[in-house]
Coordinates of C-alpha atoms and ligand atoms in Angstrom, one line a residue:
M1 CA -119.4 97.4 -27.8
E2 CA -116.2 95.1 -27.2
D3 CA -113.2 96.6 -25.9
G4 CA -111.5 95.4 -29.0
N5 CA -113.8 97.0 -30.8
R6 CA -113.4 99.7 -28.9
L7 CA -111.5 103.2 -31.2
Q8 CA -110.2 105.3 -29.2
V9 CA -110.1 109.6 -30.4
V10 CA -108.5 112.2 -29.2
M11 CA -110.4 115.2 -30.7
F12 CA -107.5 118.7 -31.6
P13 CA -109.3 121.7 -33.9
W14 CA -108.6 124.8 -34.6
L15 CA -109.0 127.5 -31.9
A16 CA -112.2 129.0 -33.6
T17 CA -115.3 127.9 -32.9
G18 CA -116.0 127.5 -36.7
H19 CA -114.1 124.5 -35.9
L20 CA -113.7 123.8 -32.4
I21 CA -118.3 123.0 -33.1
P22 CA -117.3 120.6 -36.0
F23 CA -115.3 118.7 -34.0
L24 CA -117.2 117.7 -31.9
Q25 CA -119.9 117.5 -34.3
L26 CA -118.3 115.3 -35.4
S27 CA -117.2 113.6 -31.8
K28 CA -120.6 112.9 -30.4
L29 CA -121.5 110.7 -33.6
L30 CA -118.3 108.6 -32.8
A31 CA -119.3 108.8 -29.6
E32 CA -122.6 107.9 -29.7
K33 CA -121.4 104.8 -31.7
G34 CA -119.3 103.4 -28.5
H35 CA -116.5 105.1 -29.2
K36 CA -114.1 106.9 -26.9
I37 CA -113.3 110.8 -26.9
F38 CA -111.0 112.9 -25.8
F39 CA -112.0 116.5 -26.5
V40 CA -108.6 118.8 -26.4
S41 CA -108.5 122.6 -25.6
T42 CA -108.2 125.5 -24.1
P43 CA -110.7 126.0 -21.1
R44 CA -112.4 129.3 -22.9
N45 CA -112.9 127.6 -25.4
L46 CA -114.1 124.6 -24.1
N47 CA -116.4 127.0 -21.9
R48 CA -117.6 128.4 -25.4
L49 CA -118.9 124.8 -26.5
P50 CA -122.6 123.3 -26.8
K51 CA -123.8 120.9 -24.7
I52 CA -122.4 117.5 -24.9
P53 CA -125.7 115.9 -24.5
K54 CA -125.4 113.9 -20.7
Q55 CA -125.9 110.5 -22.5
L56 CA -122.8 111.2 -23.7
S57 CA -120.4 112.8 -20.1
S58 CA -118.5 109.7 -20.5
E59 CA -118.1 109.0 -23.7
I60 CA -116.9 112.7 -24.3
I61 CA -113.5 113.7 -21.6
L62 CA -112.9 117.4 -22.3
V63 CA -108.9 117.6 -22.1
S64 CA -107.9 121.3 -21.2
F65 CA -104.2 123.3 -21.9
P66 CA -104.2 126.5 -20.9
F67 CA -103.4 128.6 -23.2
P68 CA -99.8 129.8 -23.0
H69 CA -98.5 133.5 -22.7
V70 CA -97.8 135.2 -26.3
P71 CA -95.8 138.5 -26.3
N72 CA -98.6 141.3 -28.1
L73 CA -101.7 139.2 -27.1
P74 CA -104.2 139.5 -25.0
S75 CA -103.7 137.7 -22.0
C76 CA -108.0 137.8 -22.2
A77 CA -107.4 136.1 -26.2
E78 CA -107.4 132.1 -26.8
S79 CA -109.8 131.8 -29.8
S80 CA -110.7 133.0 -33.5
T81 CA -113.5 135.2 -32.3
D82 CA -111.0 136.9 -30.1
V83 CA -109.2 138.5 -31.9
P84 CA -108.6 140.3 -35.4
Y85 CA -107.6 138.7 -38.9
T86 CA -104.1 140.3 -38.6
K87 CA -103.5 139.5 -34.9
Q88 CA -104.3 135.3 -35.9
Q89 CA -100.8 134.7 -37.1
L90 CA -100.0 135.7 -33.0
L91 CA -103.0 133.0 -32.1
K92 CA -101.1 131.0 -34.6
K93 CA -98.0 131.1 -32.3
G94 CA -99.7 129.9 -28.9
F95 CA -101.5 127.8 -30.3
D96 CA -97.9 126.3 -31.7
L97 CA -96.4 126.6 -27.7
L98 CA -99.2 123.3 -27.2
E99 CA -97.7 121.1 -28.7
P100 CA -95.2 120.0 -25.7
P101 CA -98.3 119.3 -23.9
L102 CA -100.3 117.3 -26.1
T103 CA -97.1 115.3 -26.7
T104 CA -97.6 114.4 -22.6
F105 CA -100.6 114.0 -23.3
L106 CA -101.0 111.5 -26.2
E107 CA -97.6 109.6 -24.7
S108 CA -99.8 108.8 -21.7
S109 CA -103.5 107.7 -23.3
K110 CA -102.4 106.3 -26.2
P111 CA -105.6 107.1 -28.5
D112 CA -105.9 104.9 -31.6
W113 CA -106.5 108.3 -33.2
I114 CA -105.5 111.3 -33.0
F115 CA -108.2 114.4 -35.8
Y116 CA -106.4 117.7 -35.7
D117 CA -106.5 120.4 -37.7
Y118 CA -104.9 122.6 -40.9
A119 CA -102.9 124.7 -38.5
S120 CA -101.1 122.1 -36.6
H121 CA -98.6 121.6 -38.9
W122 CA -96.7 119.8 -35.9
L123 CA -98.2 117.6 -34.2
P124 CA -98.2 114.1 -38.1
S125 CA -94.7 114.3 -36.4
V126 CA -95.3 113.6 -33.0
A127 CA -98.3 111.2 -33.8
A128 CA -95.4 108.9 -36.3
R129 CA -93.0 108.8 -33.6
L130 CA -95.6 107.9 -30.8
G131 CA -96.5 105.6 -33.5
I132 CA -100.0 107.3 -33.6
S133 CA -102.1 106.6 -36.6
C134 CA -103.7 110.6 -37.7
A135 CA -106.4 111.9 -39.1
F136 CA -106.5 115.8 -41.1
F137 CA -109.4 116.7 -40.7
S138 CA -110.5 118.9 -43.4
L139 CA -113.2 121.6 -42.8
F140 CA -113.2 122.8 -45.6
T141 CA -114.2 121.4 -49.7
A142 CA -112.2 119.6 -51.6
A143 CA -113.2 122.6 -54.1
C144 CA -110.9 124.1 -51.5
L145 CA -108.1 121.6 -51.1
S146 CA -108.2 121.2 -54.3
Y147 CA -107.0 125.0 -55.1
I148 CA -103.9 125.2 -51.9
G149 CA -103.3 122.2 -54.3
P150 CA -100.4 119.1 -54.1
P151 CA -99.5 119.2 -49.8
S152 CA -95.9 117.0 -51.2
A153 CA -95.3 120.9 -53.3
L154 CA -95.7 122.8 -49.9
M155 CA -94.0 120.5 -48.4
T156 CA -90.5 120.4 -50.0
I157 CA -90.0 124.5 -52.7
G158 CA -93.5 125.9 -50.8
D159 CA -95.8 128.0 -52.5
P160 CA -95.6 129.0 -56.3
R161 CA -98.0 132.1 -54.7
S162 CA -96.7 135.1 -53.9
K163 CA -98.1 137.8 -54.5
A164 CA -101.9 139.0 -54.7
E165 CA -102.8 137.8 -58.7
D166 CA -101.5 135.1 -58.7
F167 CA -104.5 133.9 -56.6
T168 CA -106.5 135.2 -58.8
V169 CA -105.9 132.1 -61.7
V170 CA -107.2 129.0 -61.9
P171 CA -103.8 127.0 -61.1
K172 CA -101.7 125.4 -63.1
W173 CA -102.6 121.8 -61.1
I174 CA -106.1 121.8 -62.2
P175 CA -106.7 120.1 -65.2
F176 CA -109.7 121.4 -66.0
E177 CA -112.3 124.3 -66.3
S178 CA -112.8 125.7 -63.2
D179 CA -114.4 129.6 -62.2
L180 CA -112.3 128.8 -58.9
V181 CA -110.4 131.1 -58.0
F182 CA -110.3 134.5 -55.6
R183 CA -110.8 137.7 -55.9
L184 CA -108.3 140.8 -56.4
H185 CA -110.0 142.2 -52.6
E186 CA -110.0 138.5 -51.1
V187 CA -106.5 137.8 -51.1
T188 CA -104.2 141.4 -50.3
K189 CA -105.3 141.6 -46.6
Y190 CA -103.0 138.7 -46.7
V191 CA -100.6 139.0 -48.9
E192 CA -99.6 142.1 -47.7
K193 CA -96.4 140.9 -45.0
T194 CA -97.2 142.4 -41.3
E195 CA -94.4 141.5 -38.5
E196 CA -97.7 138.6 -37.0
D197 CA -96.3 137.3 -39.6
E198 CA -93.1 136.9 -39.2
T199 CA -93.6 134.4 -36.2
G200 CA -94.8 130.7 -38.2
P201 CA -95.2 129.1 -41.6
S202 CA -97.8 130.7 -43.8
D203 CA -102.3 129.3 -43.5
L204 CA -100.8 127.9 -47.5
I205 CA -97.5 125.9 -45.3
R206 CA -99.4 124.8 -42.5
F207 CA -102.3 122.6 -44.4
G208 CA -99.4 121.2 -46.5
F209 CA -97.7 119.7 -43.6
A210 CA -101.0 118.5 -41.8
A211 CA -102.2 117.3 -45.3
G212 CA -99.7 115.9 -46.6
G213 CA -98.1 113.9 -43.2
S214 CA -101.7 112.7 -42.3
D215 CA -102.5 109.2 -42.5
V216 CA -105.4 109.6 -44.3
V217 CA -107.2 113.3 -45.1
I218 CA -110.8 113.3 -43.8
I219 CA -113.2 115.3 -45.3
R220 CA -116.2 117.2 -44.2
S221 CA -118.1 116.6 -47.5
S222 CA -119.0 114.7 -50.4
P223 CA -118.4 113.3 -53.3
E224 CA -122.5 113.8 -54.7
F225 CA -121.7 117.6 -54.0
E226 CA -118.3 118.1 -55.3
P227 CA -117.2 115.2 -57.8
E228 CA -114.5 116.2 -59.8
W229 CA -112.5 117.8 -56.4
F230 CA -112.9 114.4 -54.9
N231 CA -111.7 112.8 -58.3
L232 CA -109.0 115.3 -58.8
L233 CA -107.8 115.4 -55.1
H234 CA -107.3 111.6 -54.5
D235 CA -105.6 110.5 -58.0
Q236 CA -103.7 113.4 -58.6
L237 CA -102.7 115.8 -56.1
Y238 CA -102.6 113.3 -52.5
K239 CA -101.9 109.6 -52.9
K240 CA -103.4 108.7 -50.4
P241 CA -106.8 108.0 -49.1
I242 CA -109.5 110.1 -48.8
I243 CA -112.8 110.6 -47.3
P244 CA -116.2 111.4 -46.6
V245 CA -117.5 112.5 -43.5
G246 CA -120.6 113.7 -45.1
F247 CA -121.4 117.6 -44.0
L248 CA -122.8 116.3 -40.6
P249 CA -125.6 118.1 -40.9
P250 CA -127.0 120.0 -37.7
I251 CA -129.7 118.7 -35.4
V252 CA -132.0 121.3 -34.0
E253 CA -132.4 120.6 -30.0
H254 CA -135.1 122.0 -28.1
N255 CA -134.1 122.1 -25.4
E256 CA -135.3 124.3 -23.1
E257 CA -132.2 124.7 -20.9
D258 CA -129.6 125.6 -24.3
D259 CA -131.8 128.2 -25.9
N260 CA -131.2 130.8 -22.7
I261 CA -127.6 130.4 -21.9
D262 CA -125.4 133.6 -23.5
G263 CA -128.8 135.3 -24.4
H264 CA -129.7 133.5 -26.9
E265 CA -133.7 134.5 -26.1
W266 CA -135.0 132.2 -28.4
S267 CA -138.9 132.4 -27.2
N268 CA -138.8 136.3 -27.9
I269 CA -136.6 135.5 -31.6
K270 CA -139.7 132.8 -32.4
E271 CA -142.1 134.9 -31.1
W272 CA -141.2 137.8 -33.6
L273 CA -140.2 134.7 -36.6
D274 CA -143.6 133.7 -36.0
K275 CA -145.3 136.5 -36.7
Q276 CA -143.4 136.1 -40.4
K277 CA -143.9 134.4 -43.6
V278 CA -143.1 131.6 -45.0
H279 CA -140.4 131.9 -46.6
S280 CA -140.3 135.6 -46.1
V281 CA -137.3 136.0 -44.3
V282 CA -133.3 137.3 -45.2
Y283 CA -131.2 136.3 -42.1
V284 CA -128.3 137.4 -42.5
A285 CA -125.3 136.4 -39.9
I286 CA -121.5 136.6 -40.5
G287 CA -119.4 133.6 -38.7
T288 CA -118.1 134.3 -35.4
E289 CA -114.6 135.5 -36.9
A290 CA -115.3 138.0 -39.9
S291 CA -116.4 141.7 -39.3
L292 CA -118.0 144.3 -41.4
S293 CA -116.1 148.3 -42.2
G294 CA -117.7 151.2 -41.1
E295 CA -118.8 152.2 -43.9
E296 CA -119.5 148.4 -45.3
L297 CA -122.0 148.4 -42.4
K298 CA -123.2 151.7 -43.5
E299 CA -123.8 150.4 -47.4
L300 CA -125.8 146.7 -45.8
A301 CA -127.7 148.4 -43.5
L302 CA -129.2 150.7 -45.7
G303 CA -129.5 147.7 -48.2
L304 CA -131.5 145.5 -45.5
E305 CA -133.4 148.3 -45.8
N306 CA -133.9 149.5 -49.2
S307 CA -134.8 145.8 -49.6
T308 CA -137.9 146.0 -48.1
L309 CA -137.6 142.8 -46.8
P310 CA -138.4 141.8 -43.5
F311 CA -134.4 140.0 -42.1
F312 CA -133.4 139.2 -38.5
W313 CA -129.2 141.0 -39.5
V314 CA -126.5 139.3 -35.6
L315 CA -124.9 142.2 -36.2
N316 CA -121.9 140.5 -32.7
K317 CA -119.2 141.4 -31.5
I318 CA -115.9 142.5 -34.0
P319 CA -113.8 140.1 -32.9
G320 CA -111.0 141.9 -31.2
S321 CA -112.9 145.6 -31.0
T322 CA -113.7 146.9 -28.2
K323 CA -115.8 149.4 -30.8
N324 CA -120.6 148.6 -30.3
A325 CA -120.9 147.8 -34.5
L326 CA -124.4 149.0 -33.6
D327 CA -123.5 152.7 -32.6
M328 CA -122.4 152.5 -37.2
L329 CA -125.0 152.0 -38.5
P330 CA -126.6 155.1 -40.1
D331 CA -128.8 157.5 -38.2
G332 CA -132.3 156.0 -38.1
F333 CA -131.6 153.2 -39.1
Q334 CA -132.8 151.3 -36.4
E335 CA -135.9 153.8 -36.5
R336 CA -137.6 153.3 -39.5
V337 CA -136.6 149.8 -39.9
K338 CA -138.4 148.9 -36.4
N339 CA -141.4 147.3 -37.8
R340 CA -140.0 145.1 -39.7
G341 CA -136.1 143.5 -39.4
I342 CA -133.7 142.8 -35.8
I343 CA -130.8 143.6 -35.1
H344 CA -130.1 141.1 -32.8
G345 CA -126.8 142.1 -30.8
G346 CA -125.0 139.3 -30.0
W347 CA -124.3 135.1 -30.0
A348 CA -128.0 134.2 -31.3
P349 CA -129.6 130.9 -32.0
Q350 CA -128.6 130.2 -35.7
V351 CA -129.6 126.7 -36.7
K352 CA -132.8 127.4 -34.7
I353 CA -133.5 130.2 -36.5
L354 CA -132.6 128.6 -39.5
S355 CA -134.7 125.9 -39.0
H356 CA -138.0 128.1 -38.8
D357 CA -140.4 127.9 -41.4
S358 CA -140.6 131.7 -41.8
V359 CA -137.2 132.2 -42.8
G360 CA -136.8 131.8 -47.0
G361 CA -133.1 133.2 -47.4
F362 CA -129.8 133.2 -45.3
M363 CA -127.2 136.6 -46.9
T364 CA -124.2 135.1 -45.6
H365 CA -120.4 135.5 -45.6
C366 CA -119.7 131.9 -46.6
G367 CA -117.9 130.2 -43.7
W368 CA -118.7 126.1 -44.4
N369 CA -120.9 125.3 -41.2
S370 CA -122.9 128.5 -41.3
I371 CA -123.6 126.8 -46.2
I372 CA -123.9 123.9 -44.5
E373 CA -127.0 124.8 -42.1
G374 CA -128.9 127.3 -45.0
L375 CA -128.8 124.4 -47.4
T376 CA -129.7 121.3 -44.7
F377 CA -132.8 123.4 -44.7
G378 CA -132.8 125.1 -47.8
R379 CA -132.5 129.2 -47.8
V380 CA -131.2 130.4 -51.0
L381 CA -128.4 131.9 -50.0
I382 CA -127.0 135.7 -50.8
L383 CA -123.2 136.2 -50.7
L384 CA -121.2 138.5 -48.9
P385 CA -117.9 136.9 -48.0
I386 CA -115.2 138.1 -46.1
L387 CA -111.8 135.5 -45.3
N388 CA -110.3 132.6 -45.3
E389 CA -111.0 130.5 -48.1
Q390 CA -115.0 131.6 -47.8
G391 CA -114.2 133.6 -51.3
L392 CA -113.6 130.1 -52.9
N393 CA -117.0 128.7 -51.1
S394 CA -118.7 131.9 -52.4
R395 CA -118.0 130.9 -56.0
L396 CA -118.2 127.6 -56.3
L397 CA -122.3 127.8 -54.4
H398 CA -121.7 130.2 -57.3
G399 CA -121.0 128.2 -59.8
K400 CA -123.8 125.9 -58.5
K401 CA -126.7 128.2 -58.7
L402 CA -127.2 127.8 -55.2
G403 CA -125.7 131.5 -54.7
L404 CA -126.4 134.6 -55.8
E405 CA -123.0 137.1 -55.0
I406 CA -124.0 140.9 -54.0
P407 CA -121.0 142.3 -56.7
R408 CA -118.0 144.3 -55.6
K409 CA -116.0 146.4 -57.2
E410 CA -112.8 144.3 -58.0
Q411 CA -110.6 146.3 -56.7
D412 CA -111.3 147.5 -52.5
G413 CA -114.4 144.6 -52.3
S414 CA -116.6 147.5 -51.5
F415 CA -120.2 146.9 -52.4
T416 CA -123.2 149.7 -52.6
W417 CA -126.9 149.9 -50.6
A418 CA -128.0 149.3 -53.9
S419 CA -125.7 146.3 -54.9
V420 CA -127.2 144.6 -51.8
A421 CA -130.9 144.8 -51.9
E422 CA -131.3 144.0 -55.3
S423 CA -129.2 140.7 -54.7
M424 CA -131.6 140.0 -51.9
R425 CA -134.8 140.8 -53.6
T426 CA -133.6 138.4 -56.7
A427 CA -133.0 135.5 -54.7
M428 CA -136.3 136.0 -52.5
V429 CA -138.9 137.3 -54.6
D430 CA -138.1 138.4 -58.2
D431 CA -139.2 135.8 -60.4
S432 CA -135.1 136.1 -61.6
G433 CA -134.3 133.8 -58.5
V434 CA -137.0 131.6 -58.9
S435 CA -134.3 128.3 -60.2
W436 CA -132.1 130.5 -57.4
R437 CA -134.8 129.3 -54.7
N438 CA -135.5 126.2 -56.9
R439 CA -132.3 124.2 -56.5
A440 CA -132.2 125.7 -52.4
R441 CA -135.2 124.2 -52.2
E442 CA -133.8 120.9 -53.9
I443 CA -130.3 120.3 -52.8
R444 CA -131.7 120.1 -48.8
Y445 CA -132.1 116.4 -49.5
L446 CA -128.3 116.4 -49.6
F447 CA -127.1 118.0 -47.1
G448 CA -130.7 117.6 -44.4
D449 CA -130.3 114.0 -45.2
V450 CA -129.5 112.3 -41.5
D451 CA -129.7 109.0 -42.4
R452 CA -127.4 109.7 -46.6
N453 CA -124.7 111.9 -43.7
N454 CA -125.1 108.6 -41.0
C455 CA -124.1 106.7 -43.9
F456 CA -120.1 107.9 -44.4
V457 CA -119.8 108.4 -40.6
A458 CA -120.2 104.0 -40.2
R459 CA -117.5 103.9 -43.2
L460 CA -115.4 106.0 -41.3
V461 CA -115.6 104.0 -38.7
N462 CA -114.4 100.4 -40.4
Y463 CA -111.8 102.7 -41.8
L464 CA -110.6 103.7 -38.5
T465 CA -110.9 100.4 -36.8
E466 CA -109.4 98.7 -39.9
N467 CA -106.3 101.2 -40.2
K468 CA -105.0 101.6 -37.1
K469 CA -101.5 101.2 -35.9
A470 CA -101.2 98.7 -33.3
R471 CA -101.2 100.6 -29.2
V472 CA -97.4 101.3 -28.8
P473 CA -97.7 99.4 -25.7
Ligands
AWU501 C1 -114.8 126.2 -41.5 C2 -114.6 128.1 -41.6 O1 -114.8 128.0 -40.3 C3 -114.7 130.1 -40.1 O2 -115.6 129.8 -38.8 P1 -117.5 131.1 -38.9 O3 -117.9 131.8 -37.5 O4 -116.6 132.1 -39.6 O5 -117.6 130.6 -40.0 P2 -119.0 129.6 -39.1 O6 -118.5 128.4 -41.0 O7 -120.2 129.5 -40.5 O8 -119.1 129.2 -38.4 C4 -120.1 129.6 -37.2 C5 -119.9 128.8 -36.8 O9 -120.8 129.1 -35.1 C6 -122.7 129.4 -35.5 N1 -123.4 131.1 -34.2 C7 -122.1 132.3 -35.5 C8 -123.1 133.2 -34.8 C9 -123.4 133.6 -34.2 O10 -124.4 134.0 -33.4 N2 -124.7 132.1 -33.5 C10 -124.1 130.6 -33.3 O11 -125.1 129.6 -34.0 C11 -123.2 128.6 -36.6 O12 -124.8 128.2 -36.8 C12 -122.0 128.1 -37.7 O13 -121.8 126.6 -37.3 C13 -114.2 130.3 -41.2 O14 -115.8 131.6 -41.3 C14 -113.6 129.4 -42.2 O15 -114.0 130.3 -43.1 C15 -114.7 128.8 -42.0 O16 -114.6 127.5 -43.5

């Protein structure tokens, strides 16, 4: 590729596994087209990244900034995986202190573009001062961005919603019929102010400045999946270029070396899956930030047991806690289910497991990466949203008959083992769930078609090449 067409792009994701992974996925796709990527994060987050393929190691340069000291934040905490959601604002305070080293790096490297995340509300003004084109890379759906609202309003009058109830009604700027709202229990925890909240702007205000100050908004989704939301964003709410980059579907890499890092033990897991019937297993996982209470873990365990279905349950470390989730399970549970269920402590090779044909369903917290991975392999989704925008993702999928929400109590979000077991059986085996299963298997062409998604990336590269600002000499 001629040097003139070779883009230099800085990638600056928020400090969360669910953000680092898709930013790296996009980095690899741009690097494969010959462009140079500077991937910026902190030491522990860079160490946690999936391996960069050898053939791209000269195109993707990792740039490490030490994580600043933040009072009341454990020194080892550098990611949302390391802290409970009640400490997220402190983590963002440390993230905001990365502005000076990042600015210095941008001044010296003079990239064509910088891609950044919702938490970097301060970055557009830095990029504008340095004459660098900036792209807000949204790892959230167009529907979610629409619900959050017009950045221009968030940047001026702030967010009109102050009480939890305000988030349970369709916003006035959505001009068509929609059920895209939060349940009361999904927002109460965010509206109750904590002392950490005084350390910086709310997430919605961060969104407003990050999106509002960008030259372009790149969304990890497709207008074919949510056309009405892309149109609303483009025509009314954002009034700036909105570019879909497709779903960036996972590629299952059979790299033996990867399989055994961090206890992936893929060969043992595969041996168990190979013994199960096709599409019989429910994979259960709640991402890297969310956690369930002791009571919820017990109800979920008894639901898995009473469903009588085979399951593979990833019981990751509780963010920011030293407690072992395994100790919170019902007495005798592990013994009773040992012939049909696996309880996997620690990191699991999620994409590989979801790609295995013995897996038929995926009980998920509705993180966008997990949803894409589940639908890429045509797995019927059983929806258990917990944090962040996961409730909106759950409504969107339920509305499209791509997922079945586990019924929850409106006030506190509690659920029973009976509702878990019933949702699983409906999704997986009952006649009443046939349409859900068929719909999930139909939609895999949209999510998992690599060529279809690569077209989005090609169009993005054209846009970046044609619209980059002249490099500051
Ligand atoms: C965008 C935003 O990222 C956040 O990520 P979070 O980690 O919670 O969940 P995912 O988005 O599923 O991302 C989790 C990612 O980690 C991978 N994984 C996780 C655990 C494990 O044991 N093994 C794995 O391979 C998984 O395959 C996925 O790619 C928030 O949810 C938010 O709601 C979401 O929309």
